[in-house]
Amino acid sequence: MRQSNPTQTLTTLGVHFRAGTRAELVSLVRHHYRTTLPATACAIRVATICRRRRERVIGVAVLSWPVPLLAARNRHFGTVGYRNCLRFANRNVRTVSRVIVHPQFRAAGVAGELVRQLVRRCTTRYVESSTRMGAFAGFLIRAGFVELPARPGEPAYFLRDRSIRRPRRGAHRA
């Protein structure tokens, strides 16, 4: 059985994606388990629908500068020392720090498409995400991230290497 393309499903729902603002992030933050805002934002993407000639924000994703001392990342890349970790992270990594989808539109592919769009526009080789809600982060795996081992008590850690080409969703494999 052939999988349907989630972007086609989103198109039939009338979902549009564009650059977003901090105010649009604030409008959905109450639907996230962390109600504080990320400290930094390199890029914000939003998903909207238009109903009765009014645009409604239904999802938002934030790409941020990475924190320098993230244990799982530093173990994976072998970086040691605050300055080395900071230098490596700032040059090579950006972090998906929030993905929020309004509850009415969850499981429709909105989160995955928001993340894919952030990754496509990112200028660094690596994009990461660290979350305590790892069991609910399947959209990251579907967006090409790999879950790396984390120690007990650490948040789940996901990494995407943009230099590795992935087959397009729905493409036939030989």
PDB file of C-alpha atoms in Angstrom:
ATOM      1  CA  MET A   1       0.000   0.000   0.000  1.00  0.00           C
ATOM      2  CA  ARG A   2       1.400   3.397  -0.960  1.00  0.00           C
ATOM      3  CA  GLN A   3       1.610   6.114   1.696  1.00  0.00           C
ATOM      4  CA  SER A   4      -0.136   9.380   0.976  1.00  0.00           C
ATOM      5  CA  ASN A   5       1.892  12.555   0.816  1.00  0.00           C
ATOM      6  CA  PRO A   6       1.183  14.614   3.981  1.00  0.00           C
ATOM      7  CA  THR A   7       1.659  17.882   2.095  1.00  0.00           C
ATOM      8  CA  GLN A   8      -1.212  16.919  -0.236  1.00  0.00           C
ATOM      9  CA  THR A   9      -3.395  16.255   2.812  1.00  0.00           C
ATOM     10  CA  LEU A  10      -2.464  19.637   4.274  1.00  0.00           C
ATOM     11  CA  THR A  11      -3.232  21.311   0.955  1.00  0.00           C
ATOM     12  CA  THR A  12      -6.696  19.763   0.883  1.00  0.00           C
ATOM     13  CA  LEU A  13      -7.248  21.137   4.413  1.00  0.00           C
ATOM     14  CA  GLY A  14      -6.239  24.583   3.156  1.00  0.00           C
ATOM     15  CA  VAL A  15      -3.112  24.853   5.327  1.00  0.00           C
ATOM     16  CA  HIS A  16      -0.519  27.430   4.262  1.00  0.00           C
ATOM     17  CA  PHE A  17       3.006  27.893   5.597  1.00  0.00           C
ATOM     18  CA  ARG A  18       4.998  31.107   5.911  1.00  0.00           C
ATOM     19  CA  ALA A  19       7.543  32.946   8.050  1.00  0.00           C
ATOM     20  CA  GLY A  20       6.108  33.816  11.422  1.00  0.00           C
ATOM     21  CA  THR A  21       6.512  36.264  14.268  1.00  0.00           C
ATOM     22  CA  ARG A  22       7.063  36.070  18.005  1.00  0.00           C
ATOM     23  CA  ALA A  23       3.489  37.329  18.529  1.00  0.00           C
ATOM     24  CA  GLU A  24       2.170  34.303  16.599  1.00  0.00           C
ATOM     25  CA  LEU A  25       4.276  32.031  18.807  1.00  0.00           C
ATOM     26  CA  VAL A  26       2.775  33.706  21.882  1.00  0.00           C
ATOM     27  CA  SER A  27      -0.730  33.083  20.511  1.00  0.00           C
ATOM     28  CA  LEU A  28      -0.214  29.296  20.667  1.00  0.00           C
ATOM     29  CA  VAL A  29       2.170  28.897  23.613  1.00  0.00           C
ATOM     30  CA  ARG A  30      -0.666  27.898  25.966  1.00  0.00           C
ATOM     31  CA  HIS A  31      -0.995  24.651  23.959  1.00  0.00           C
ATOM     32  CA  HIS A  32       2.599  23.552  24.745  1.00  0.00           C
ATOM     33  CA  TYR A  33       3.766  21.724  27.861  1.00  0.00           C
ATOM     34  CA  ARG A  34       6.399  24.466  28.381  1.00  0.00           C
ATOM     35  CA  THR A  35       4.653  27.812  28.517  1.00  0.00           C
ATOM     36  CA  THR A  36       7.873  29.840  28.600  1.00  0.00           C
ATOM     37  CA  LEU A  37       9.222  31.199  25.322  1.00  0.00           C
ATOM     38  CA  PRO A  38      12.564  30.093  23.865  1.00  0.00           C
ATOM     39  CA  ALA A  39      15.405  32.463  24.779  1.00  0.00           C
ATOM     40  CA  THR A  40      16.418  32.935  21.132  1.00  0.00           C
ATOM     41  CA  ALA A  41      14.824  32.520  17.708  1.00  0.00           C
ATOM     42  CA  CYS A  42      16.674  32.355  14.374  1.00  0.00           C
ATOM     43  CA  ALA A  43      13.530  31.524  12.436  1.00  0.00           C
ATOM     44  CA  ILE A  44       9.829  31.045  13.095  1.00  0.00           C
ATOM     45  CA  ARG A  45       7.503  29.210  10.690  1.00  0.00           C
ATOM     46  CA  VAL A  46       3.740  29.210  11.065  1.00  0.00           C
ATOM     47  CA  ALA A  47       0.936  27.139   9.615  1.00  0.00           C
ATOM     48  CA  THR A  48      -2.315  28.953   8.917  1.00  0.00           C
ATOM     49  CA  ILE A  49      -5.757  28.261   7.554  1.00  0.00           C
ATOM     50  CA  CYS A  50      -8.171  30.791   6.161  1.00  0.00           C
ATOM     51  CA  ARG A  51     -11.770  30.567   7.345  1.00  0.00           C
ATOM     52  CA  ARG A  52     -14.381  33.209   6.596  1.00  0.00           C
ATOM     53  CA  ARG A  53     -11.684  35.460   5.104  1.00  0.00           C
ATOM     54  CA  ARG A  54      -9.712  35.406   8.365  1.00  0.00           C
ATOM     55  CA  GLU A  55      -6.298  33.835   8.735  1.00  0.00           C
ATOM     56  CA  ARG A  56      -5.933  31.600  11.771  1.00  0.00           C
ATOM     57  CA  VAL A  57      -2.555  30.394  13.084  1.00  0.00           C
ATOM     58  CA  ILE A  58      -2.807  26.662  13.797  1.00  0.00           C
ATOM     59  CA  GLY A  59       0.849  25.760  14.249  1.00  0.00           C
ATOM     60  CA  VAL A  60       4.235  27.306  14.930  1.00  0.00           C
ATOM     61  CA  ALA A  61       7.817  26.024  15.032  1.00  0.00           C
ATOM     62  CA  VAL A  62      10.912  27.855  16.256  1.00  0.00           C
ATOM     63  CA  LEU A  63      14.535  27.393  15.224  1.00  0.00           C
ATOM     64  CA  SER A  64      16.924  28.737  17.872  1.00  0.00           C
ATOM     65  CA  TRP A  65      20.594  29.143  18.628  1.00  0.00           C
ATOM     66  CA  PRO A  66      21.789  26.067  20.544  1.00  0.00           C
ATOM     67  CA  VAL A  67      22.688  25.981  24.218  1.00  0.00           C
ATOM     68  CA  PRO A  68      26.436  25.336  24.565  1.00  0.00           C
ATOM     69  CA  LEU A  69      26.334  22.538  27.124  1.00  0.00           C
ATOM     70  CA  LEU A  70      23.937  19.832  25.992  1.00  0.00           C
ATOM     71  CA  ALA A  71      25.276  16.527  27.298  1.00  0.00           C
ATOM     72  CA  ALA A  72      23.928  14.249  24.524  1.00  0.00           C
ATOM     73  CA  ARG A  73      25.288  16.528  21.748  1.00  0.00           C
ATOM     74  CA  ASN A  74      28.665  16.968  23.390  1.00  0.00           C
ATOM     75  CA  ARG A  75      29.002  13.174  23.888  1.00  0.00           C
ATOM     76  CA  HIS A  76      28.004  12.522  20.266  1.00  0.00           C
ATOM     77  CA  PHE A  77      30.472  15.026  18.781  1.00  0.00           C
ATOM     78  CA  GLY A  78      33.172  14.583  21.434  1.00  0.00           C
ATOM     79  CA  THR A  79      33.293  18.266  22.345  1.00  0.00           C
ATOM     80  CA  VAL A  80      34.762  19.120  25.745  1.00  0.00           C
ATOM     81  CA  GLY A  81      35.074  22.416  27.593  1.00  0.00           C
ATOM     82  CA  TYR A  82      32.669  25.317  27.611  1.00  0.00           C
ATOM     83  CA  ARG A  83      34.415  27.398  24.923  1.00  0.00           C
ATOM     84  CA  ASN A  84      34.874  24.448  22.544  1.00  0.00           C
ATOM     85  CA  CYS A  85      31.257  23.375  23.012  1.00  0.00           C
ATOM     86  CA  LEU A  86      30.027  26.931  22.466  1.00  0.00           C
ATOM     87  CA  ARG A  87      32.165  27.437  19.350  1.00  0.00           C
ATOM     88  CA  PHE A  88      31.136  24.095  17.825  1.00  0.00           C
ATOM     89  CA  ALA A  89      27.435  24.586  18.582  1.00  0.00           C
ATOM     90  CA  ASN A  90      27.265  28.137  17.206  1.00  0.00           C
ATOM     91  CA  ARG A  91      29.058  27.201  13.976  1.00  0.00           C
ATOM     92  CA  ASN A  92      27.397  23.879  13.250  1.00  0.00           C
ATOM     93  CA  VAL A  93      24.065  23.463  15.036  1.00  0.00           C
ATOM     94  CA  ARG A  94      20.633  25.043  15.275  1.00  0.00           C
ATOM     95  CA  THR A  95      17.908  23.794  17.587  1.00  0.00           C
ATOM     96  CA  VAL A  96      14.226  23.180  16.954  1.00  0.00           C
ATOM     97  CA  SER A  97      13.186  24.640  20.295  1.00  0.00           C
ATOM     98  CA  ARG A  98       9.392  24.650  19.986  1.00  0.00           C
ATOM     99  CA  VAL A  99       6.799  22.940  17.836  1.00  0.00           C
ATOM    100  CA  ILE A 100       3.241  23.781  18.794  1.00  0.00           C
ATOM    101  CA  VAL A 101       0.113  22.693  16.945  1.00  0.00           C
ATOM    102  CA  HIS A 102      -3.378  23.678  18.033  1.00  0.00           C
ATOM    103  CA  PRO A 103      -5.118  20.566  19.459  1.00  0.00           C
ATOM    104  CA  GLN A 104      -7.804  20.623  16.719  1.00  0.00           C
ATOM    105  CA  PHE A 105      -5.130  20.096  14.049  1.00  0.00           C
ATOM    106  CA  ARG A 106      -2.824  17.539  15.670  1.00  0.00           C
ATOM    107  CA  ALA A 107      -2.070  14.302  13.794  1.00  0.00           C
ATOM    108  CA  ALA A 108      -2.674  16.030  10.431  1.00  0.00           C
ATOM    109  CA  GLY A 109       1.028  16.371   9.553  1.00  0.00           C
ATOM    110  CA  VAL A 110       1.327  20.050  10.475  1.00  0.00           C
ATOM    111  CA  ALA A 111       4.196  19.580  12.977  1.00  0.00           C
ATOM    112  CA  GLY A 112       6.267  17.492  10.579  1.00  0.00           C
ATOM    113  CA  GLU A 113       5.849  19.953   7.724  1.00  0.00           C
ATOM    114  CA  LEU A 114       6.771  22.895   9.953  1.00  0.00           C
ATOM    115  CA  VAL A 115       9.961  21.098  11.008  1.00  0.00           C
ATOM    116  CA  ARG A 116      10.817  20.110   7.415  1.00  0.00           C
ATOM    117  CA  GLN A 117      10.470  23.736   6.348  1.00  0.00           C
ATOM    118  CA  LEU A 118      12.722  24.927   9.184  1.00  0.00           C
ATOM    119  CA  VAL A 119      15.344  22.321   8.247  1.00  0.00           C
ATOM    120  CA  ARG A 120      15.224  23.296   4.555  1.00  0.00           C
ATOM    121  CA  ARG A 121      15.887  26.935   5.425  1.00  0.00           C
ATOM    122  CA  CYS A 122      18.579  26.267   8.037  1.00  0.00           C
ATOM    123  CA  THR A 123      22.158  27.293   7.180  1.00  0.00           C
ATOM    124  CA  THR A 124      23.994  24.882   9.485  1.00  0.00           C
ATOM    125  CA  ARG A 125      24.847  21.246   8.827  1.00  0.00           C
ATOM    126  CA  TYR A 126      23.128  19.924  11.948  1.00  0.00           C
ATOM    127  CA  VAL A 127      19.663  20.566  13.341  1.00  0.00           C
ATOM    128  CA  GLU A 128      18.811  19.134  16.747  1.00  0.00           C
ATOM    129  CA  SER A 129      15.931  18.859  19.145  1.00  0.00           C
ATOM    130  CA  SER A 130      15.911  17.829  22.777  1.00  0.00           C
ATOM    131  CA  THR A 131      12.637  17.064  24.514  1.00  0.00           C
ATOM    132  CA  ARG A 132      11.249  15.462  27.637  1.00  0.00           C
ATOM    133  CA  MET A 133       8.285  14.372  25.497  1.00  0.00           C
ATOM    134  CA  GLY A 134      10.344  12.039  23.295  1.00  0.00           C
ATOM    135  CA  ALA A 135       7.535   9.501  23.063  1.00  0.00           C
ATOM    136  CA  PHE A 136       5.424  12.113  21.265  1.00  0.00           C
ATOM    137  CA  ALA A 137       8.147  13.243  18.844  1.00  0.00           C
ATOM    138  CA  GLY A 138       7.489  10.807  15.985  1.00  0.00           C
ATOM    139  CA  PHE A 139       7.117  13.780  13.651  1.00  0.00           C
ATOM    140  CA  LEU A 140      10.858  14.438  14.142  1.00  0.00           C
ATOM    141  CA  ILE A 141      11.712  10.922  12.966  1.00  0.00           C
ATOM    142  CA  ARG A 142       9.408  11.354   9.965  1.00  0.00           C
ATOM    143  CA  ALA A 143      11.190  14.666   9.223  1.00  0.00           C
ATOM    144  CA  GLY A 144      14.531  12.828   8.957  1.00  0.00           C
ATOM    145  CA  PHE A 145      15.869  13.156  12.498  1.00  0.00           C
ATOM    146  CA  VAL A 146      17.612  10.273  14.265  1.00  0.00           C
ATOM    147  CA  GLU A 147      17.119   9.690  17.973  1.00  0.00           C
ATOM    148  CA  LEU A 148      20.524   9.375  19.643  1.00  0.00           C
ATOM    149  CA  PRO A 149      21.080   7.566  22.929  1.00  0.00           C
ATOM    150  CA  ALA A 150      20.454   9.599  26.059  1.00  0.00           C
ATOM    151  CA  ARG A 151      21.306   8.596  29.590  1.00  0.00           C
ATOM    152  CA  PRO A 152      18.580   7.891  32.148  1.00  0.00           C
ATOM    153  CA  GLY A 153      17.014  11.142  33.315  1.00  0.00           C
ATOM    154  CA  GLU A 154      18.175  13.074  30.238  1.00  0.00           C
ATOM    155  CA  PRO A 155      15.699  14.392  27.668  1.00  0.00           C
ATOM    156  CA  ALA A 156      15.386  12.545  24.362  1.00  0.00           C
ATOM    157  CA  TYR A 157      17.889  13.901  21.803  1.00  0.00           C
ATOM    158  CA  PHE A 158      17.200  14.031  18.065  1.00  0.00           C
ATOM    159  CA  LEU A 159      19.710  15.056  15.385  1.00  0.00           C
ATOM    160  CA  ARG A 160      19.374  15.716  11.669  1.00  0.00           C
ATOM    161  CA  ASP A 161      22.493  15.869   9.474  1.00  0.00           C
ATOM    162  CA  ARG A 162      21.506  18.006   6.496  1.00  0.00           C
ATOM    163  CA  SER A 163      24.449  16.721   4.428  1.00  0.00           C
ATOM    164  CA  ILE A 164      22.782  13.303   4.194  1.00  0.00           C
ATOM    165  CA  ARG A 165      20.278  13.245   1.334  1.00  0.00           C
ATOM    166  CA  ARG A 166      17.028  11.515   2.213  1.00  0.00           C
ATOM    167  CA  PRO A 167      14.598  10.073  -0.312  1.00  0.00           C
ATOM    168  CA  ARG A 168      11.496  12.191  -0.804  1.00  0.00           C
ATOM    169  CA  ARG A 169       8.359  10.960   0.920  1.00  0.00           C
ATOM    170  CA  GLY A 170       6.264   8.847  -1.386  1.00  0.00           C
ATOM    171  CA  ALA A 171       9.162   8.280  -3.806  1.00  0.00           C
ATOM    172  CA  HIS A 172       9.466   4.782  -5.138  1.00  0.00           C
ATOM    173  CA  ARG A 173      12.449   2.815  -3.910  1.00  0.00           C
ATOM    174  CA  ALA A 174      14.310   0.432  -6.157  1.00  0.00           C
TER     175      ALA A 174
END
